[in-house]
CSV table of N, CA and C in Angstrom, one decimal:
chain,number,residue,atom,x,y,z
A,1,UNK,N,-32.5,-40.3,47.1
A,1,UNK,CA,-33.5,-41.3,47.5
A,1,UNK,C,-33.3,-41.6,49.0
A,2,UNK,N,-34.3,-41.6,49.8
A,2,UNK,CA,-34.4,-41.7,51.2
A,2,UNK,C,-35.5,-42.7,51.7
A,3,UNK,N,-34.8,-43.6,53.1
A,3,UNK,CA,-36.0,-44.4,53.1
A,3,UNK,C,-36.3,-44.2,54.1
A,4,UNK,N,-37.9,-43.9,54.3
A,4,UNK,CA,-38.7,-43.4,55.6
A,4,UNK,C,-38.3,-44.5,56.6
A,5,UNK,N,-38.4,-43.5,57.7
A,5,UNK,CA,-38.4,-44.5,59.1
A,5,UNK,C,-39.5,-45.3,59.4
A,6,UNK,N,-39.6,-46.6,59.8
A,6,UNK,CA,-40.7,-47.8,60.2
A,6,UNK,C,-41.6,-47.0,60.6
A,7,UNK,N,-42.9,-47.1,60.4
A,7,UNK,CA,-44.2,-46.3,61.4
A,7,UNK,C,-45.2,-47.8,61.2
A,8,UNK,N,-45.3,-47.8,62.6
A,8,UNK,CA,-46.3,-48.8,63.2
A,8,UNK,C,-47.1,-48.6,62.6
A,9,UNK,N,-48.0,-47.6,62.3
A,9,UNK,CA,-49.3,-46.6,62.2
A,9,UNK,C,-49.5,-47.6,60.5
A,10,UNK,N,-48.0,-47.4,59.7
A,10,UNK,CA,-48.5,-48.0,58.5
A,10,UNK,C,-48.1,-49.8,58.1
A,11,UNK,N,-49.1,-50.3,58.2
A,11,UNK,CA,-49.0,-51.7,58.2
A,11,UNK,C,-49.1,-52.1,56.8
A,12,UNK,N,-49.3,-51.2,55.9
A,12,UNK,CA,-49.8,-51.6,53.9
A,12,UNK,C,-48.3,-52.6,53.6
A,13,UNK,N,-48.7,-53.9,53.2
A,13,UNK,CA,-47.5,-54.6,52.6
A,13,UNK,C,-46.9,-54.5,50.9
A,14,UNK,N,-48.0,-53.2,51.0
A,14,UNK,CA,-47.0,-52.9,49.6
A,14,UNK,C,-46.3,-51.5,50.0
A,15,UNK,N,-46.7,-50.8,51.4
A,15,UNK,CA,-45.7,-49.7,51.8
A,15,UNK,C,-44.2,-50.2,52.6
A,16,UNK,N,-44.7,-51.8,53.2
A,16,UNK,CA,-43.4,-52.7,53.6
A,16,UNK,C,-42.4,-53.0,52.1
A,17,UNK,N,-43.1,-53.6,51.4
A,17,UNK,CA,-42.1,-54.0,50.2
A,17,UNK,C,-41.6,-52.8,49.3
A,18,UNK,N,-41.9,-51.5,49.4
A,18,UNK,CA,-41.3,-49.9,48.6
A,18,UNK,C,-40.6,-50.1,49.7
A,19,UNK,N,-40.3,-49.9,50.8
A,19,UNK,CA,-39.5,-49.7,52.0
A,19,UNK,C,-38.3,-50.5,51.8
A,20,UNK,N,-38.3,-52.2,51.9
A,20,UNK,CA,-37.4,-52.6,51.7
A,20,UNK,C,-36.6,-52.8,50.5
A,21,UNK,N,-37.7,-52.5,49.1
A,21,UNK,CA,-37.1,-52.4,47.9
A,21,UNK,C,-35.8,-50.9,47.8
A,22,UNK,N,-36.7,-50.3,48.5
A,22,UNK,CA,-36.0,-48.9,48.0
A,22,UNK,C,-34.4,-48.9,49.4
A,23,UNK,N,-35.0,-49.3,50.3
A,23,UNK,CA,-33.6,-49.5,51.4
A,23,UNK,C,-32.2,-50.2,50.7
A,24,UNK,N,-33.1,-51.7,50.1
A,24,UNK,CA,-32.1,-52.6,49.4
A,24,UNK,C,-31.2,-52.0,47.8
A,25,UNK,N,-31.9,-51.1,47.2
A,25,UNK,CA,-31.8,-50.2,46.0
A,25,UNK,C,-30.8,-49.6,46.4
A,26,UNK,N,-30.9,-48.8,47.8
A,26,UNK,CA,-30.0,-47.8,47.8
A,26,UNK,C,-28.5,-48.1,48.4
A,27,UNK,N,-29.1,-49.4,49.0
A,27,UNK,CA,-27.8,-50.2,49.8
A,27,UNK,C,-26.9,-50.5,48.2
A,28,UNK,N,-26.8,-51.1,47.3
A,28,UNK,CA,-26.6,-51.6,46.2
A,28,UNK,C,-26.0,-50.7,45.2
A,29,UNK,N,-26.6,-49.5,45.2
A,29,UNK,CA,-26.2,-48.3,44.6
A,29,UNK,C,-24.7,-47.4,45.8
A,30,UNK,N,-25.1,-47.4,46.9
A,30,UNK,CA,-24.4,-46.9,47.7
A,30,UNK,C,-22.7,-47.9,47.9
A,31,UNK,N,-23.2,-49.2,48.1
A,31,UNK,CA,-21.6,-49.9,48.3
A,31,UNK,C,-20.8,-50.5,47.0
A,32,UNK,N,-19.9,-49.4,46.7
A,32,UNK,CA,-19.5,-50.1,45.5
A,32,UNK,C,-18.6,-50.9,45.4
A,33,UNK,N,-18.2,-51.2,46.3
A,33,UNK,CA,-17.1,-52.8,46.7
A,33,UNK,C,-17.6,-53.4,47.3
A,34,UNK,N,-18.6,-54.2,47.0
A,34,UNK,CA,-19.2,-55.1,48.7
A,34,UNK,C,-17.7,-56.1,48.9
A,35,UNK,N,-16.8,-56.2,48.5
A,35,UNK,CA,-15.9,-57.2,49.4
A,35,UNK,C,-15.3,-56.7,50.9
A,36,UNK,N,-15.2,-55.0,50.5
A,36,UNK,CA,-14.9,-54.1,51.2
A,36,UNK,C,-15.3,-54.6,53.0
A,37,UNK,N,-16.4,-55.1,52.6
A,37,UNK,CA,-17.5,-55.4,53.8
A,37,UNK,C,-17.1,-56.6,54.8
A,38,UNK,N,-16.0,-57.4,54.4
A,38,UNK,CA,-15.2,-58.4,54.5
A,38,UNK,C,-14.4,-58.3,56.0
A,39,UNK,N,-13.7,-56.6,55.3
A,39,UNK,CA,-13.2,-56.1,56.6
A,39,UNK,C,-13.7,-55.0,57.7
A,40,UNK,N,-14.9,-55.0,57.6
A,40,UNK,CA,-15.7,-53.9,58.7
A,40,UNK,C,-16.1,-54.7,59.5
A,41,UNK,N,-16.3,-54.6,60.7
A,41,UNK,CA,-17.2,-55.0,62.0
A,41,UNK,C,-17.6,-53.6,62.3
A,42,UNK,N,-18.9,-54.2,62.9
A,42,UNK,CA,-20.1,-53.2,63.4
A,42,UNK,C,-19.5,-52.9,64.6
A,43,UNK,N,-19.1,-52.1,65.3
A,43,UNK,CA,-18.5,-51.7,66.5
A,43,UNK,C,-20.0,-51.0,67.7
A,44,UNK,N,-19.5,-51.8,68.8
A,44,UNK,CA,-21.0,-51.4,69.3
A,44,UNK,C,-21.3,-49.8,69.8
A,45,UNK,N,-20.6,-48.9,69.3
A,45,UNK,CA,-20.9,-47.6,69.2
A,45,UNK,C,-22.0,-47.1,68.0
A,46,UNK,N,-21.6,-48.2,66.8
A,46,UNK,CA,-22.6,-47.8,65.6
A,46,UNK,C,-23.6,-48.5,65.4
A,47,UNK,N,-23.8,-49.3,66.2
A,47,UNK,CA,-25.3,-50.1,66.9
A,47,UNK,C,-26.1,-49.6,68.2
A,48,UNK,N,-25.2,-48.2,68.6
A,48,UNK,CA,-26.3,-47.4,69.4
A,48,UNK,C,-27.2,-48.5,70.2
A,49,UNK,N,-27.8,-48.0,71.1
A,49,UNK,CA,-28.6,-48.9,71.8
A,49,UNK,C,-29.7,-49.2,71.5
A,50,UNK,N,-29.8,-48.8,70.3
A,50,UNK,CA,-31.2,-49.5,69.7
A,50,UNK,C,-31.6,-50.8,69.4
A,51,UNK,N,-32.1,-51.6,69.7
A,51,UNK,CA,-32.1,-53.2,70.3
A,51,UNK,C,-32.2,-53.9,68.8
A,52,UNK,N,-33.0,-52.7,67.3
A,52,UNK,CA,-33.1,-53.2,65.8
A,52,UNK,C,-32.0,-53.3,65.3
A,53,UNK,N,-31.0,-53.1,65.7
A,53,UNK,CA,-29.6,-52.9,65.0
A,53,UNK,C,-29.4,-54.4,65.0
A,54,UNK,N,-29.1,-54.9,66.3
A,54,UNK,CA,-28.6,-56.8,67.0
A,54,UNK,C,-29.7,-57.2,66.4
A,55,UNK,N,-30.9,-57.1,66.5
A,55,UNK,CA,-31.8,-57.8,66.2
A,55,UNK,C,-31.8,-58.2,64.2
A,56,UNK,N,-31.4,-56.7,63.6
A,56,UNK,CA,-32.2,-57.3,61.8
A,56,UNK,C,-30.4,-58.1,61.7
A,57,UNK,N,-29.1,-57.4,62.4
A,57,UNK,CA,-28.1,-58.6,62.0
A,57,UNK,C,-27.9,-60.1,62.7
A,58,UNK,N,-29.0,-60.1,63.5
A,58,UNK,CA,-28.5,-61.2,64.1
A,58,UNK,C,-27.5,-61.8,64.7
A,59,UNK,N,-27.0,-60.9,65.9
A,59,UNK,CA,-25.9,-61.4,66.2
A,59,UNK,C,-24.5,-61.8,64.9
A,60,UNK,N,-24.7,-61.6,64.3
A,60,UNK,CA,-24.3,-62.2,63.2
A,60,UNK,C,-23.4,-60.3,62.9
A,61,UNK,N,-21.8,-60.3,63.0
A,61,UNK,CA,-21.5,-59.3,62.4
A,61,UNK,C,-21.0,-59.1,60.8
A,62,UNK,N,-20.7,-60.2,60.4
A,62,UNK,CA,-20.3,-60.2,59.2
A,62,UNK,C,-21.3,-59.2,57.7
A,63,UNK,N,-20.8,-58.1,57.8
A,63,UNK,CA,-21.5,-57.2,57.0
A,63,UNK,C,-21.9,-58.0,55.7
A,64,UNK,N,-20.6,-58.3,54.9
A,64,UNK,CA,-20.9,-59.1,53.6
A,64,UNK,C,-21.9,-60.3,53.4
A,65,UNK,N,-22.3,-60.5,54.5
A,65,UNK,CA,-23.0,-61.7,54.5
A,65,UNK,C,-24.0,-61.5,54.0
A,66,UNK,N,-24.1,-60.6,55.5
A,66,UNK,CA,-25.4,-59.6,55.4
A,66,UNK,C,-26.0,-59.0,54.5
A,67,UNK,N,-25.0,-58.1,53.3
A,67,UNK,CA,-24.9,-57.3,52.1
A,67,UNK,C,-25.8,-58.7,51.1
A,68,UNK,N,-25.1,-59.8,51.0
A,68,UNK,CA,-25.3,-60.8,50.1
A,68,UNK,C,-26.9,-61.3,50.5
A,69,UNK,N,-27.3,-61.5,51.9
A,69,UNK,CA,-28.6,-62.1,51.5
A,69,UNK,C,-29.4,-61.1,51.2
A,70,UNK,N,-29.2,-60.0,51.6
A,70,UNK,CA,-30.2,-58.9,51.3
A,70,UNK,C,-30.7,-59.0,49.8
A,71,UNK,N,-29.8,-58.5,49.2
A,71,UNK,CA,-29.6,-58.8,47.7
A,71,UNK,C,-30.4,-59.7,47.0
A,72,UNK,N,-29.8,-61.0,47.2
A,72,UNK,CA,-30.6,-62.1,47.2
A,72,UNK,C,-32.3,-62.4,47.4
A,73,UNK,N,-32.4,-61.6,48.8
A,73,UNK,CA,-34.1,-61.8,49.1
A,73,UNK,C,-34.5,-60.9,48.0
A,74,UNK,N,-34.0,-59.8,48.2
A,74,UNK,CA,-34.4,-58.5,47.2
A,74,UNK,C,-35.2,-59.1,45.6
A,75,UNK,N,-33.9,-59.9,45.2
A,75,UNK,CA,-34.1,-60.4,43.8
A,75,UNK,C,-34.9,-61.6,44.2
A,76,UNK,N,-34.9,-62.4,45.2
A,76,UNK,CA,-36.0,-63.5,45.2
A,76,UNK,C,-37.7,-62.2,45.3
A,77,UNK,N,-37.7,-61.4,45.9
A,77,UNK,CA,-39.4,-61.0,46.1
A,77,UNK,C,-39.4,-60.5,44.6
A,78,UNK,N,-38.2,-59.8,43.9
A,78,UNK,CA,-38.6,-59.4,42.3
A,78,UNK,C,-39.1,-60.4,41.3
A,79,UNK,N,-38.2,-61.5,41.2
A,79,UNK,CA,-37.9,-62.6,40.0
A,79,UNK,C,-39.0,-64.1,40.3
A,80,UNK,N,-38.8,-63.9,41.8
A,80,UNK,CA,-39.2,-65.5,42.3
A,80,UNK,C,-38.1,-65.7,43.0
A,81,UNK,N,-38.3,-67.0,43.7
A,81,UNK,CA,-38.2,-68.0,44.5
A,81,UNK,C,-37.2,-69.1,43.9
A,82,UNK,N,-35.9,-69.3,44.4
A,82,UNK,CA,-35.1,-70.3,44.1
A,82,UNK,C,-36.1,-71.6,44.6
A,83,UNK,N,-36.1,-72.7,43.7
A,83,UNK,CA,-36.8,-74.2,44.4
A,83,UNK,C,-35.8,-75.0,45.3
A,84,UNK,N,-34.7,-74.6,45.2
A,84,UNK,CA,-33.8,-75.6,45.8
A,84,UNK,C,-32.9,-74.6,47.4
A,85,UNK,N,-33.6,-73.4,47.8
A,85,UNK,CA,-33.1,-72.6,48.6
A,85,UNK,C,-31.6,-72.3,48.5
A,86,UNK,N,-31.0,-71.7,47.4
A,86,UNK,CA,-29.9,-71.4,46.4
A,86,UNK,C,-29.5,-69.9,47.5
A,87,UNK,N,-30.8,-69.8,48.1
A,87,UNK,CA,-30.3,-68.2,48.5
A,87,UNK,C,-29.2,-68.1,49.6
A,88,UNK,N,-29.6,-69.2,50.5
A,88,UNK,CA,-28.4,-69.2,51.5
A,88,UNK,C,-27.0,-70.0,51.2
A,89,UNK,N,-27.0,-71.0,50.6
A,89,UNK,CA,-26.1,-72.2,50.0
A,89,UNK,C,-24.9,-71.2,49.1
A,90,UNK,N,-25.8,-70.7,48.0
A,90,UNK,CA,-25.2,-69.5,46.8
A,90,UNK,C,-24.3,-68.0,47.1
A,91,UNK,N,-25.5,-67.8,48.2
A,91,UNK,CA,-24.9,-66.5,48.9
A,91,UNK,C,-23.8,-66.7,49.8
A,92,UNK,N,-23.6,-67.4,50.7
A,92,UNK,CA,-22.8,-67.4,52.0
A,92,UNK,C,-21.9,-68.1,52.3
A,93,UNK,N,-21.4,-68.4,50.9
A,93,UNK,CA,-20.1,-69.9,50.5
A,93,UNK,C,-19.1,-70.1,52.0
A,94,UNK,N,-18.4,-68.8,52.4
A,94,UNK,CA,-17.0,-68.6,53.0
A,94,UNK,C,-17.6,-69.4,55.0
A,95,UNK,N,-19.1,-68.6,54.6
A,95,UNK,CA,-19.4,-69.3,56.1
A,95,UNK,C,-20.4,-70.4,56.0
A,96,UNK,N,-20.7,-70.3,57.3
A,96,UNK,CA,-21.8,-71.5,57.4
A,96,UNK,C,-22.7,-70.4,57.6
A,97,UNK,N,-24.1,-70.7,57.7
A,97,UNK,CA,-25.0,-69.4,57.7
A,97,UNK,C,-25.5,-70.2,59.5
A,98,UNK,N,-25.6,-68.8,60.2
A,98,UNK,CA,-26.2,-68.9,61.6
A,98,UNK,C,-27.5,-69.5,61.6
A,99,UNK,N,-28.2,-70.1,62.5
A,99,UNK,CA,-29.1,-70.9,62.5
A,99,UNK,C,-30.4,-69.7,62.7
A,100,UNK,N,-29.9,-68.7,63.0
A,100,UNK,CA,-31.0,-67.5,63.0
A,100,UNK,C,-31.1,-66.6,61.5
A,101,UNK,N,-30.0,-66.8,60.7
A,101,UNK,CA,-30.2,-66.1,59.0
A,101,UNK,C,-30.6,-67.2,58.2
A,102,UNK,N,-30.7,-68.5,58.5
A,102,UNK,CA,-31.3,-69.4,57.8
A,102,UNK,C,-32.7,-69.3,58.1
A,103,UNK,N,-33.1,-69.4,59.3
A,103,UNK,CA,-34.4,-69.4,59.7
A,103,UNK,C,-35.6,-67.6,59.0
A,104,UNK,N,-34.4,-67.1,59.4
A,104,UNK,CA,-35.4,-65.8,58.4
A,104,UNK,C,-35.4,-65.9,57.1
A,105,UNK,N,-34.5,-66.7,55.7
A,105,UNK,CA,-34.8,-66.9,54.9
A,105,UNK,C,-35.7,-67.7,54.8
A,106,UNK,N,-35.7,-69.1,55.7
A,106,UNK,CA,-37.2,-69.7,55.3
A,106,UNK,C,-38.1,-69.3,55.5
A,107,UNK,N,-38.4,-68.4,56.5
A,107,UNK,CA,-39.5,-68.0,57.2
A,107,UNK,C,-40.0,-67.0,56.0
A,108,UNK,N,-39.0,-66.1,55.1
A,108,UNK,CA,-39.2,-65.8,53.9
A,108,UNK,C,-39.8,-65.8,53.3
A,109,UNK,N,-39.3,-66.6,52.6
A,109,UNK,CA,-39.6,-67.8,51.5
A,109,UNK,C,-40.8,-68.8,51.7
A,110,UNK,N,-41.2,-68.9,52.5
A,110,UNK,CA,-42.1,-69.3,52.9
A,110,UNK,C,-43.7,-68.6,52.9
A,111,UNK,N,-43.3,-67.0,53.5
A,111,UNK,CA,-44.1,-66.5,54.0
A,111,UNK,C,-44.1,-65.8,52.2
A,112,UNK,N,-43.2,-65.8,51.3
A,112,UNK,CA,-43.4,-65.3,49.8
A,112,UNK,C,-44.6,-66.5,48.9
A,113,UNK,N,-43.9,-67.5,49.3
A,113,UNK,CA,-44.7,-68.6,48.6
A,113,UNK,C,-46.0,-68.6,49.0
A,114,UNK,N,-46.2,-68.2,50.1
A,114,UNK,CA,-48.0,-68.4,50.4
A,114,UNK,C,-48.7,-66.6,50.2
A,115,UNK,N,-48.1,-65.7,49.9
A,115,UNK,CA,-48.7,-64.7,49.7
A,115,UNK,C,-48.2,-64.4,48.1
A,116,UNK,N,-47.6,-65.1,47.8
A,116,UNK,CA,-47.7,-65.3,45.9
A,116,UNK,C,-48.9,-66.1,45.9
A,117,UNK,N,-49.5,-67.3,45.8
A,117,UNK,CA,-50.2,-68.6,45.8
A,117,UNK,C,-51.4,-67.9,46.5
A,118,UNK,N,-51.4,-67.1,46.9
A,118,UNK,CA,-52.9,-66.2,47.8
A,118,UNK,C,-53.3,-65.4,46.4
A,119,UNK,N,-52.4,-64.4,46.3
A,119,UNK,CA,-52.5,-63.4,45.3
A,119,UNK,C,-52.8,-63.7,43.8
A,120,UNK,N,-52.0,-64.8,43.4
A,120,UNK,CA,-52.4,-65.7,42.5
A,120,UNK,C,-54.3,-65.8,42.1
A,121,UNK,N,-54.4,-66.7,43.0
A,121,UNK,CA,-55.6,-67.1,43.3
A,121,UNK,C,-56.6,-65.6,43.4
A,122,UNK,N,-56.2,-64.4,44.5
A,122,UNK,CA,-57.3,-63.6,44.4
A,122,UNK,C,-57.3,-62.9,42.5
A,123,UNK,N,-56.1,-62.9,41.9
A,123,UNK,CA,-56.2,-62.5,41.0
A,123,UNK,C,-56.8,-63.5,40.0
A,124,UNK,N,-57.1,-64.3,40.0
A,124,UNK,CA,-58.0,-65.2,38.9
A,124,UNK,C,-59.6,-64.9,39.3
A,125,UNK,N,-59.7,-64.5,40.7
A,125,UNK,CA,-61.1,-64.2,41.0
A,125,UNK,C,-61.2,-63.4,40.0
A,126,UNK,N,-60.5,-62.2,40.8
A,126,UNK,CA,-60.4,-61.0,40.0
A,126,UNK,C,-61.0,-61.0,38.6
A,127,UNK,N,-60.5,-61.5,38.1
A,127,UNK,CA,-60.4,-61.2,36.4
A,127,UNK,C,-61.6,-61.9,36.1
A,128,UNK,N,-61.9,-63.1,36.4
A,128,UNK,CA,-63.1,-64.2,36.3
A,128,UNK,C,-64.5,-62.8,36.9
A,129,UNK,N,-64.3,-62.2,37.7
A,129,UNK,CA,-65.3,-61.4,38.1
A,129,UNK,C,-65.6,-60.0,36.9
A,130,UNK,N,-64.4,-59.9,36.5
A,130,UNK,CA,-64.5,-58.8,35.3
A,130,UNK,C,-64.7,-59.6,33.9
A,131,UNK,N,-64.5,-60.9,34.0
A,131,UNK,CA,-64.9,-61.1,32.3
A,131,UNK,C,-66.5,-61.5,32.6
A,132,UNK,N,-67.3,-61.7,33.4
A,132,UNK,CA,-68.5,-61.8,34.1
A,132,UNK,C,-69.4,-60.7,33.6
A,133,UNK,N,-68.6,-59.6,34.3
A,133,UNK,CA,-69.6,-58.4,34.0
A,133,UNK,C,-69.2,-57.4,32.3
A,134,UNK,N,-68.5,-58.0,31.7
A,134,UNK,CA,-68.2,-57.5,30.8
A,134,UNK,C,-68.8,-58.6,29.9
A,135,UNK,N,-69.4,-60.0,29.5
A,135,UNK,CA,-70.2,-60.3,29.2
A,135,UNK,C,-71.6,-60.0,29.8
A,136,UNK,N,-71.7,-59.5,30.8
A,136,UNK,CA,-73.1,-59.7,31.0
A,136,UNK,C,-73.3,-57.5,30.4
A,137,UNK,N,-72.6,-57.1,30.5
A,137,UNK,CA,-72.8,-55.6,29.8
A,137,UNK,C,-73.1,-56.2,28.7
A,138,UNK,N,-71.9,-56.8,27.7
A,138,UNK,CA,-72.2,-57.0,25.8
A,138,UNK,C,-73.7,-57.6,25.8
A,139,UNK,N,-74.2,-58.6,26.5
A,139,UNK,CA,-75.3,-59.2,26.2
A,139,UNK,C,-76.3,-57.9,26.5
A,140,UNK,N,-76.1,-57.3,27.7
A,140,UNK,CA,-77.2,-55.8,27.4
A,140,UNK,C,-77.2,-55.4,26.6
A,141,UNK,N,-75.6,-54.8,25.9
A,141,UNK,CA,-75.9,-54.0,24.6
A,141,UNK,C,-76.5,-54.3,23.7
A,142,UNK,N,-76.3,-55.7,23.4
A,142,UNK,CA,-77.2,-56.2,22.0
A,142,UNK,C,-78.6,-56.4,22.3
A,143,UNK,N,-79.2,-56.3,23.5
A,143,UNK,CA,-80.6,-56.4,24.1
A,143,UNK,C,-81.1,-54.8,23.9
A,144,UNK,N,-79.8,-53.4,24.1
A,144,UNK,CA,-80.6,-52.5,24.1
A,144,UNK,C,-81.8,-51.9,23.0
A,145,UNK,N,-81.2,-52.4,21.7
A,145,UNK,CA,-81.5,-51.4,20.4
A,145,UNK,C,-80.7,-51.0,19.8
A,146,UNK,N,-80.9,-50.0,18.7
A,146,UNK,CA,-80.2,-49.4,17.3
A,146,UNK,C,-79.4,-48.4,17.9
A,147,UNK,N,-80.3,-47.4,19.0
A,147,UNK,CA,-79.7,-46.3,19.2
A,147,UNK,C,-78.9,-46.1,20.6
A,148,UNK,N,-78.4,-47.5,21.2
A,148,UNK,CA,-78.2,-47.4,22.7
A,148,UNK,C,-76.4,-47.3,22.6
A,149,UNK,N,-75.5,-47.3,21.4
A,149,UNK,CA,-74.4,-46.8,21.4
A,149,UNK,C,-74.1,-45.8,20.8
A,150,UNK,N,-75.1,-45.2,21.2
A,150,UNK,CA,-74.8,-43.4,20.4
A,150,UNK,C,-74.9,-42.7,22.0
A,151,UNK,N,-74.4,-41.8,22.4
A,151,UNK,CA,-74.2,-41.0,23.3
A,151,UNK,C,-74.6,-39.7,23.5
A,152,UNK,N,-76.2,-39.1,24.1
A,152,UNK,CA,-76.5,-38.0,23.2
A,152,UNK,C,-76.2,-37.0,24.6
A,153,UNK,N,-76.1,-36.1,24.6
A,153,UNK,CA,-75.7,-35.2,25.6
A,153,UNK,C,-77.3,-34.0,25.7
């Protein structure tokens, strides 16, 4: 399992959420000690000068941290949303969480809770629009006649 490189070109937020599902899948599958992670630092050779590297850890080298909120978001976009923000408090005991990995969980969690609560909502249209036309079909059929559910070729 391999996870495609970002392409601008695709903006679908269900090709963002396979991306990060299957990234976080394979992170989880791949480290089988995360305490392991305790003692690595990112050495700025293996952050290459790509500016996404500093940027998704945020300054922030602590791999395990890292490993743990991932995880965490992972299972908050699967399960739901902790009510009491469990994700950073639960996950990140040993440290204090940087004022830049709290702010991406709220921004989150946040940005989960109103595109659940959207989706919600377009899905009751939804369905409200199909139980609509699926009464207004049955009332045709019983308006057609004897022979209008027979199918003659």
């Amino acid at each position: 399992m391999e996870v495609s490189e970002y392409n601008p070109h695709r903006q679908s937020l269900l090709d963002a959420i396979h991306r990060f599902n299957t990234a976080t899948t394979i992170m989880d599958e791949t480290i089988m000690v995360p305490s392991m992670l305790q003692d690595i630092t990112l050495a700025k050779e293996e952050q290459g000068d790509r500016v996404t590297s500093t940027e998704v850890l945020e300054n922030n080298n602590n791999l395990y941290d890292s490993y743990v909120l991932l995880k965490s978001l992972r299972h908050d976009m699967k399960w739901g949303i902790n009510q009491e923000h469990e994700t950073q408090v639960e996950h990140c005991p040993n440290h204090e969480a940087p004022e830049e990995t709290g702010d991406l969980v709220d921004q989150f969690q946040h940005h989960l809770r109103g595109l659940l609560s959207v989706l919600t909502k377009l899905t009751k249209k939804a369905n409200l629009l199909t139980n609509c036309y699926k009464k207004e079909i049955e009332v045709g059929h019983s308006n057609a006649g004897p022979y209008s559910n027979n199918i003659y070729y």
